[in-house]
């Protein structure tokens, strides 16, 4: 019987403990891992199988649900190797160990390499694996999962792609963005393409504008040194926000084939109207929360933005002329990720309204986290009134219909897809480079100080100027999804 092994490089790190190992354990509990499965933790720090298993157990107990009987069978599949695997000696040691696991299975040996390491280690590891012959697919598949950030600009992304593709084929690479693994993000496609009531109106004829918000209530916490070099554009917009946009804006693919889905997402990125450095002044807003410069690891005079808002247009038949407003920030009013679709106002008001009174436009809110659900806002007449209207919500909440524990962690879905060879929710090299080519001019304008860095208080929705900027378009920001459950 074939064997399947997941090798996690950087296994002593926080991502492996908090996310990757609990996700694999969750798949094990559900019986979704392949037979003859092994997990190999690989890192430079010295440890034994026993100490690594205990660390894995502690992580599962803290961040998932530990069930003693399933843990007993899971821990038997866990192994640990220490060494520098970017060197020839380290790769040889890994080769010998994987050969032993494969020979014990007696068939082909599939291996998934997960690079849970700092980005600067990616190229060295892939080169070492390639030179050792560990990426050849003669007896079972070989796949490589690479965590973001994938480059820091277009030039570095191209350089990284070229270096990695020198040792492994594109169809073996799984560039992961955990946002695409969220159940509610995938439900965007189901909402659009499995319900005939939405797709006919999902276009410029009926939609006035779309907002995408990715807000965090916390500040940068202990990521000061990393975040101060990156900022909100590179940390969130280039990946998370653009990926949400492609899911909401893409055309229906001819089939659910992974490449067909990724082709349609690429077409959206190709259609986004460029924002040059000169246009960034009018098409974007940047801000920094008060007290950011006092955070650990942050320069005392830092000009790094922790808030950003961008107005963009998608130049294609479906979306021509419809503005998309993207917003993300740290230390904001609440933690929320949502897509708000506001429809156009009714073309003619037949009702005898009071002077200056209008009917509120309909809106659809796709609440992706933490209050996962869908809200449709429409107007009704207030009972026993002559001409009074009120907005009401038609609501769907995942926790109410499927239970509070129904939504698995995003890494669980993505790891299963990678093991099954389904690349639908992973990013291709062309999409990575398209994202950087669009965001780079804005980054340069911000880094050069072409527009002011506005201060905002913690617990707000960002700089007040962001609201004024939107008001100049005759629009207002939607509040977080939490307002629908108040």
PDB file of N, CA, C and O in Angstrom, residues 170-223:
ATOM      1  N   UNK A 170       5.283  24.078 -11.791  1.00  0.00           N
ATOM      2  CA  UNK A 170       4.208  24.903 -11.245  1.00  0.00           C
ATOM      3  C   UNK A 170       3.084  24.055 -10.659  1.00  0.00           C
ATOM      4  O   UNK A 170       2.511  24.394  -9.624  1.00  0.00           O
ATOM      5  N   UNK A 171       2.758  22.933 -11.310  1.00  0.00           N
ATOM      6  CA  UNK A 171       1.647  22.120 -10.812  1.00  0.00           C
ATOM      7  C   UNK A 171       1.991  21.355  -9.535  1.00  0.00           C
ATOM      8  O   UNK A 171       1.128  20.673  -8.966  1.00  0.00           O
ATOM      9  N   UNK A 172       3.243  21.462  -9.067  1.00  0.00           N
ATOM     10  CA  UNK A 172       3.627  20.861  -7.786  1.00  0.00           C
ATOM     11  C   UNK A 172       3.618  21.890  -6.660  1.00  0.00           C
ATOM     12  O   UNK A 172       3.779  21.518  -5.496  1.00  0.00           O
ATOM     13  N   UNK A 173       3.436  23.169  -6.984  1.00  0.00           N
ATOM     14  CA  UNK A 173       3.540  24.244  -5.999  1.00  0.00           C
ATOM     15  C   UNK A 173       2.152  24.657  -5.525  1.00  0.00           C
ATOM     16  O   UNK A 173       1.251  24.902  -6.338  1.00  0.00           O
ATOM     17  N   UNK A 174       2.005  24.763  -4.214  1.00  0.00           N
ATOM     18  CA  UNK A 174       0.749  25.187  -3.605  1.00  0.00           C
ATOM     19  C   UNK A 174       1.037  26.410  -2.725  1.00  0.00           C
ATOM     20  O   UNK A 174       1.475  26.275  -1.583  1.00  0.00           O
ATOM     21  N   UNK A 175       0.821  27.602  -3.297  1.00  0.00           N
ATOM     22  CA  UNK A 175       1.044  28.853  -2.553  1.00  0.00           C
ATOM     23  C   UNK A 175      -0.215  29.127  -1.739  1.00  0.00           C
ATOM     24  O   UNK A 175      -1.286  29.345  -2.294  1.00  0.00           O
ATOM     25  N   UNK A 176      -0.055  29.148  -0.447  1.00  0.00           N
ATOM     26  CA  UNK A 176      -1.221  29.128   0.437  1.00  0.00           C
ATOM     27  C   UNK A 176      -1.549  30.522   0.975  1.00  0.00           C
ATOM     28  O   UNK A 176      -0.661  31.274   1.370  1.00  0.00           O
ATOM     29  N   UNK A 177      -2.814  30.876   0.923  1.00  0.00           N
ATOM     30  CA  UNK A 177      -3.356  32.036   1.623  1.00  0.00           C
ATOM     31  C   UNK A 177      -4.544  31.499   2.411  1.00  0.00           C
ATOM     32  O   UNK A 177      -5.567  31.117   1.836  1.00  0.00           O
ATOM     33  N   UNK A 178      -4.420  31.465   3.725  1.00  0.00           N
ATOM     34  CA  UNK A 178      -5.428  30.773   4.530  1.00  0.00           C
ATOM     35  C   UNK A 178      -6.820  31.382   4.391  1.00  0.00           C
ATOM     36  O   UNK A 178      -7.819  30.721   4.664  1.00  0.00           O
ATOM     37  N   UNK A 179      -6.914  32.636   3.913  1.00  0.00           N
ATOM     38  CA  UNK A 179      -8.234  33.247   3.738  1.00  0.00           C
ATOM     39  C   UNK A 179      -9.083  32.454   2.746  1.00  0.00           C
ATOM     40  O   UNK A 179     -10.295  32.349   2.913  1.00  0.00           O
ATOM     41  N   UNK A 180      -8.448  31.910   1.719  1.00  0.00           N
ATOM     42  CA  UNK A 180      -9.211  31.160   0.725  1.00  0.00           C
ATOM     43  C   UNK A 180      -9.678  29.818   1.266  1.00  0.00           C
ATOM     44  O   UNK A 180     -10.537  29.167   0.659  1.00  0.00           O
ATOM     45  N   UNK A 181      -9.135  29.378   2.399  1.00  0.00           N
ATOM     46  CA  UNK A 181      -9.576  28.133   2.996  1.00  0.00           C
ATOM     47  C   UNK A 181     -10.757  28.292   3.936  1.00  0.00           C
ATOM     48  O   UNK A 181     -11.323  27.300   4.400  1.00  0.00           O
ATOM     49  N   UNK A 182     -11.134  29.521   4.213  1.00  0.00           N
ATOM     50  CA  UNK A 182     -12.263  29.749   5.112  1.00  0.00           C
ATOM     51  C   UNK A 182     -13.558  29.297   4.447  1.00  0.00           C
ATOM     52  O   UNK A 182     -13.822  29.622   3.293  1.00  0.00           O
ATOM     53  N   UNK A 183     -14.348  28.574   5.191  1.00  0.00           N
ATOM     54  CA  UNK A 183     -15.594  28.027   4.660  1.00  0.00           C
ATOM     55  C   UNK A 183     -16.498  29.119   4.098  1.00  0.00           C
ATOM     56  O   UNK A 183     -17.138  28.966   3.056  1.00  0.00           O
ATOM     57  N   UNK A 184     -16.534  30.255   4.781  1.00  0.00           N
ATOM     58  CA  UNK A 184     -17.422  31.329   4.346  1.00  0.00           C
ATOM     59  C   UNK A 184     -16.921  32.014   3.077  1.00  0.00           C
ATOM     60  O   UNK A 184     -17.718  32.557   2.317  1.00  0.00           O
ATOM     61  N   UNK A 185     -15.620  32.012   2.851  1.00  0.00           N
ATOM     62  CA  UNK A 185     -15.094  32.565   1.598  1.00  0.00           C
ATOM     63  C   UNK A 185     -15.498  31.669   0.430  1.00  0.00           C
ATOM     64  O   UNK A 185     -15.937  32.146  -0.625  1.00  0.00           O
ATOM     65  N   UNK A 186     -15.386  30.366   0.626  1.00  0.00           N
ATOM     66  CA  UNK A 186     -15.812  29.441  -0.431  1.00  0.00           C
ATOM     67  C   UNK A 186     -17.314  29.553  -0.687  1.00  0.00           C
ATOM     68  O   UNK A 186     -17.789  29.344  -1.804  1.00  0.00           O
ATOM     69  N   UNK A 187     -18.060  29.924   0.351  1.00  0.00           N
ATOM     70  CA  UNK A 187     -19.509  30.050   0.194  1.00  0.00           C
ATOM     71  C   UNK A 187     -19.887  31.219  -0.702  1.00  0.00           C
ATOM     72  O   UNK A 187     -21.023  31.301  -1.188  1.00  0.00           O
ATOM     73  N   UNK A 188     -18.957  32.146  -0.937  1.00  0.00           N
ATOM     74  CA  UNK A 188     -19.218  33.237  -1.884  1.00  0.00           C
ATOM     75  C   UNK A 188     -19.525  32.651  -3.259  1.00  0.00           C
ATOM     76  O   UNK A 188     -20.447  33.106  -3.959  1.00  0.00           O
ATOM     77  N   UNK A 189     -18.757  31.636  -3.658  1.00  0.00           N
ATOM     78  CA  UNK A 189     -18.993  31.008  -4.952  1.00  0.00           C
ATOM     79  C   UNK A 189     -20.327  30.272  -4.970  1.00  0.00           C
ATOM     80  O   UNK A 189     -21.058  30.318  -5.967  1.00  0.00           O
ATOM     81  N   UNK A 190     -20.632  29.581  -3.877  1.00  0.00           N
ATOM     82  CA  UNK A 190     -21.905  28.851  -3.819  1.00  0.00           C
ATOM     83  C   UNK A 190     -23.073  29.822  -3.866  1.00  0.00           C
ATOM     84  O   UNK A 190     -24.064  29.603  -4.577  1.00  0.00           O
ATOM     85  N   UNK A 191     -22.986  30.907  -3.121  1.00  0.00           N
ATOM     86  CA  UNK A 191     -24.050  31.909  -3.126  1.00  0.00           C
ATOM     87  C   UNK A 191     -24.313  32.421  -4.535  1.00  0.00           C
ATOM     88  O   UNK A 191     -25.465  32.530  -4.979  1.00  0.00           O
ATOM     89  N   UNK A 192     -23.244  32.693  -5.258  1.00  0.00           N
ATOM     90  CA  UNK A 192     -23.389  33.286  -6.587  1.00  0.00           C
ATOM     91  C   UNK A 192     -23.817  32.273  -7.640  1.00  0.00           C
ATOM     92  O   UNK A 192     -24.697  32.552  -8.453  1.00  0.00           O
ATOM     93  N   UNK A 193     -23.181  31.110  -7.635  1.00  0.00           N
ATOM     94  CA  UNK A 193     -23.329  30.207  -8.774  1.00  0.00           C
ATOM     95  C   UNK A 193     -24.250  29.015  -8.521  1.00  0.00           C
ATOM     96  O   UNK A 193     -24.486  28.219  -9.423  1.00  0.00           O
ATOM     97  N   UNK A 194     -24.780  28.880  -7.291  1.00  0.00           N
ATOM     98  CA  UNK A 194     -25.726  27.800  -7.013  1.00  0.00           C
ATOM     99  C   UNK A 194     -27.124  28.332  -6.709  1.00  0.00           C
ATOM    100  O   UNK A 194     -28.007  27.561  -6.353  1.00  0.00           O
ATOM    101  N   UNK A 195     -27.292  29.650  -6.833  1.00  0.00           N
ATOM    102  CA  UNK A 195     -28.583  30.282  -6.564  1.00  0.00           C
ATOM    103  C   UNK A 195     -28.939  31.208  -7.723  1.00  0.00           C
ATOM    104  O   UNK A 195     -28.250  32.208  -7.958  1.00  0.00           O
ATOM    105  N   UNK A 196     -29.970  30.887  -8.411  1.00  0.00           N
ATOM    106  CA  UNK A 196     -30.317  31.648  -9.621  1.00  0.00           C
ATOM    107  C   UNK A 196     -30.823  33.050  -9.331  1.00  0.00           C
ATOM    108  O   UNK A 196     -30.894  33.879 -10.232  1.00  0.00           O
ATOM    109  N   UNK A 197     -31.167  33.360  -8.081  1.00  0.00           N
ATOM    110  CA  UNK A 197     -31.703  34.684  -7.784  1.00  0.00           C
ATOM    111  C   UNK A 197     -30.620  35.757  -7.708  1.00  0.00           C
ATOM    112  O   UNK A 197     -30.914  36.945  -7.795  1.00  0.00           O
ATOM    113  N   UNK A 198     -29.346  35.365  -7.520  1.00  0.00           N
ATOM    114  CA  UNK A 198     -28.292  36.361  -7.340  1.00  0.00           C
ATOM    115  C   UNK A 198     -27.520  36.668  -8.633  1.00  0.00           C
ATOM    116  O   UNK A 198     -27.243  37.831  -8.928  1.00  0.00           O
ATOM    117  N   UNK A 199     -27.150  35.659  -9.381  1.00  0.00           N
ATOM    118  CA  UNK A 199     -26.274  35.887 -10.525  1.00  0.00           C
ATOM    119  C   UNK A 199     -26.852  36.863 -11.553  1.00  0.00           C
ATOM    120  O   UNK A 199     -26.113  37.691 -12.094  1.00  0.00           O
ATOM    121  N   UNK A 200     -28.156  36.857 -11.857  1.00  0.00           N
ATOM    122  CA  UNK A 200     -28.676  37.810 -12.858  1.00  0.00           C
ATOM    123  C   UNK A 200     -28.528  39.279 -12.459  1.00  0.00           C
ATOM    124  O   UNK A 200     -28.528  40.150 -13.333  1.00  0.00           O
ATOM    125  N   UNK A 201     -28.400  39.550 -11.154  1.00  0.00           N
ATOM    126  CA  UNK A 201     -28.281  40.949 -10.721  1.00  0.00           C
ATOM    127  C   UNK A 201     -26.870  41.270 -10.229  1.00  0.00           C
ATOM    128  O   UNK A 201     -26.626  42.345  -9.678  1.00  0.00           O
ATOM    129  N   UNK A 202     -25.933  40.341 -10.429  1.00  0.00           N
ATOM    130  CA  UNK A 202     -24.562  40.514  -9.928  1.00  0.00           C
ATOM    131  C   UNK A 202     -23.727  41.238 -10.992  1.00  0.00           C
ATOM    132  O   UNK A 202     -22.765  40.713 -11.525  1.00  0.00           O
ATOM    133  N   UNK A 203     -24.073  42.497 -11.260  1.00  0.00           N
ATOM    134  CA  UNK A 203     -23.385  43.223 -12.326  1.00  0.00           C
ATOM    135  C   UNK A 203     -23.655  44.718 -12.216  1.00  0.00           C
ATOM    136  O   UNK A 203     -24.375  45.179 -11.313  1.00  0.00           O
ATOM    137  N   UNK A 204     -23.083  45.470 -13.145  1.00  0.00           N
ATOM    138  CA  UNK A 204     -23.153  46.937 -13.140  1.00  0.00           C
ATOM    139  C   UNK A 204     -24.563  47.477 -13.299  1.00  0.00           C
ATOM    140  O   UNK A 204     -24.827  48.636 -12.945  1.00  0.00           O
ATOM    141  N   UNK A 205     -25.489  46.692 -13.830  1.00  0.00           N
ATOM    142  CA  UNK A 205     -26.851  47.180 -14.039  1.00  0.00           C
ATOM    143  C   UNK A 205     -27.625  47.316 -12.731  1.00  0.00           C
ATOM    144  O   UNK A 205     -28.565  48.119 -12.652  1.00  0.00           O
ATOM    145  N   UNK A 206     -27.256  46.543 -11.730  1.00  0.00           N
ATOM    146  CA  UNK A 206     -28.009  46.531 -10.482  1.00  0.00           C
ATOM    147  C   UNK A 206     -27.192  46.915  -9.255  1.00  0.00           C
ATOM    148  O   UNK A 206     -27.757  47.314  -8.243  1.00  0.00           O
ATOM    149  N   UNK A 207     -25.876  46.778  -9.323  1.00  0.00           N
ATOM    150  CA  UNK A 207     -25.035  47.043  -8.156  1.00  0.00           C
ATOM    151  C   UNK A 207     -24.426  48.437  -8.249  1.00  0.00           C
ATOM    152  O   UNK A 207     -23.827  48.804  -9.270  1.00  0.00           O
ATOM    153  N   UNK A 208     -24.586  49.199  -7.172  1.00  0.00           N
ATOM    154  CA  UNK A 208     -24.031  50.558  -7.106  1.00  0.00           C
ATOM    155  C   UNK A 208     -22.550  50.532  -6.756  1.00  0.00           C
ATOM    156  O   UNK A 208     -21.742  51.195  -7.396  1.00  0.00           O
ATOM    157  N   UNK A 209     -22.202  49.781  -5.728  1.00  0.00           N
ATOM    158  CA  UNK A 209     -20.793  49.664  -5.339  1.00  0.00           C
ATOM    159  C   UNK A 209     -20.621  48.457  -4.434  1.00  0.00           C
ATOM    160  O   UNK A 209     -21.604  47.887  -3.920  1.00  0.00           O
ATOM    161  N   UNK A 210     -19.381  48.062  -4.222  1.00  0.00           N
ATOM    162  CA  UNK A 210     -19.035  46.931  -3.365  1.00  0.00           C
ATOM    163  C   UNK A 210     -17.947  47.371  -2.394  1.00  0.00           C
ATOM    164  O   UNK A 210     -17.005  48.069  -2.779  1.00  0.00           O
ATOM    165  N   UNK A 211     -18.097  46.970  -1.130  1.00  0.00           N
ATOM    166  CA  UNK A 211     -17.070  47.234  -0.118  1.00  0.00           C
ATOM    167  C   UNK A 211     -16.497  45.907   0.378  1.00  0.00           C
ATOM    168  O   UNK A 211     -17.247  44.955   0.599  1.00  0.00           O
ATOM    169  N   UNK A 212     -15.208  45.868   0.552  1.00  0.00           N
ATOM    170  CA  UNK A 212     -14.557  44.726   1.200  1.00  0.00           C
ATOM    171  C   UNK A 212     -13.774  45.256   2.394  1.00  0.00           C
ATOM    172  O   UNK A 212     -12.920  46.136   2.242  1.00  0.00           O
ATOM    173  N   UNK A 213     -14.097  44.746   3.576  1.00  0.00           N
ATOM    174  CA  UNK A 213     -13.451  45.196   4.812  1.00  0.00           C
ATOM    175  C   UNK A 213     -12.780  44.022   5.499  1.00  0.00           C
ATOM    176  O   UNK A 213     -13.398  42.976   5.695  1.00  0.00           O
ATOM    177  N   UNK A 214     -11.516  44.197   5.837  1.00  0.00           N
ATOM    178  CA  UNK A 214     -10.782  43.236   6.670  1.00  0.00           C
ATOM    179  C   UNK A 214     -10.235  44.032   7.843  1.00  0.00           C
ATOM    180  O   UNK A 214      -9.235  44.736   7.716  1.00  0.00           O
ATOM    181  N   UNK A 215     -10.931  43.957   8.977  1.00  0.00           N
ATOM    182  CA  UNK A 215     -10.581  44.781  10.132  1.00  0.00           C
ATOM    183  C   UNK A 215     -10.178  43.914  11.310  1.00  0.00           C
ATOM    184  O   UNK A 215     -10.764  42.854  11.550  1.00  0.00           O
ATOM    185  N   UNK A 216      -9.174  44.372  12.050  1.00  0.00           N
ATOM    186  CA  UNK A 216      -8.725  43.708  13.266  1.00  0.00           C
ATOM    187  C   UNK A 216      -8.931  44.652  14.442  1.00  0.00           C
ATOM    188  O   UNK A 216      -8.622  45.841  14.358  1.00  0.00           O
ATOM    189  N   UNK A 217      -9.468  44.128  15.547  1.00  0.00           N
ATOM    190  CA  UNK A 217      -9.651  44.951  16.737  1.00  0.00           C
ATOM    191  C   UNK A 217      -8.341  45.140  17.496  1.00  0.00           C
ATOM    192  O   UNK A 217      -8.160  46.131  18.199  1.00  0.00           O
ATOM    193  N   UNK A 218      -7.413  44.196  17.349  1.00  0.00           N
ATOM    194  CA  UNK A 218      -6.124  44.277  18.038  1.00  0.00           C
ATOM    195  C   UNK A 218      -5.138  45.093  17.209  1.00  0.00           C
ATOM    196  O   UNK A 218      -5.336  45.323  16.016  1.00  0.00           O
ATOM    197  N   UNK A 219      -4.069  45.515  17.868  1.00  0.00           N
ATOM    198  CA  UNK A 219      -2.989  46.191  17.156  1.00  0.00           C
ATOM    199  C   UNK A 219      -2.044  45.165  16.555  1.00  0.00           C
ATOM    200  O   UNK A 219      -2.450  44.050  16.206  1.00  0.00           O
ATOM    201  N   UNK A 220      -0.767  45.496  16.489  1.00  0.00           N
ATOM    202  CA  UNK A 220       0.195  44.576  15.875  1.00  0.00           C
ATOM    203  C   UNK A 220       0.709  43.545  16.872  1.00  0.00           C
ATOM    204  O   UNK A 220       1.427  42.617  16.483  1.00  0.00           O
ATOM    205  N   UNK A 221       0.348  43.702  18.160  1.00  0.00           N
ATOM    206  CA  UNK A 221       0.760  42.784  19.210  1.00  0.00           C
ATOM    207  C   UNK A 221       2.272  42.593  19.189  1.00  0.00           C
ATOM    208  O   UNK A 221       3.017  43.538  19.326  1.00  0.00           O
ATOM    209  N   UNK A 222       2.767  41.353  18.983  1.00  0.00           N
ATOM    210  CA  UNK A 222       4.214  41.104  19.074  1.00  0.00           C
ATOM    211  C   UNK A 222       4.883  41.006  17.709  1.00  0.00           C
ATOM    212  O   UNK A 222       5.971  40.447  17.583  1.00  0.00           O
ATOM    213  N   UNK A 223       4.230  41.563  16.690  1.00  0.00           N
ATOM    214  CA  UNK A 223       4.774  41.466  15.322  1.00  0.00           C
ATOM    215  C   UNK A 223       5.421  42.777  14.874  1.00  0.00           C
ATOM    216  O   UNK A 223       5.532  43.043  13.691  1.00  0.00           O
TER     217      UNK A 223
END
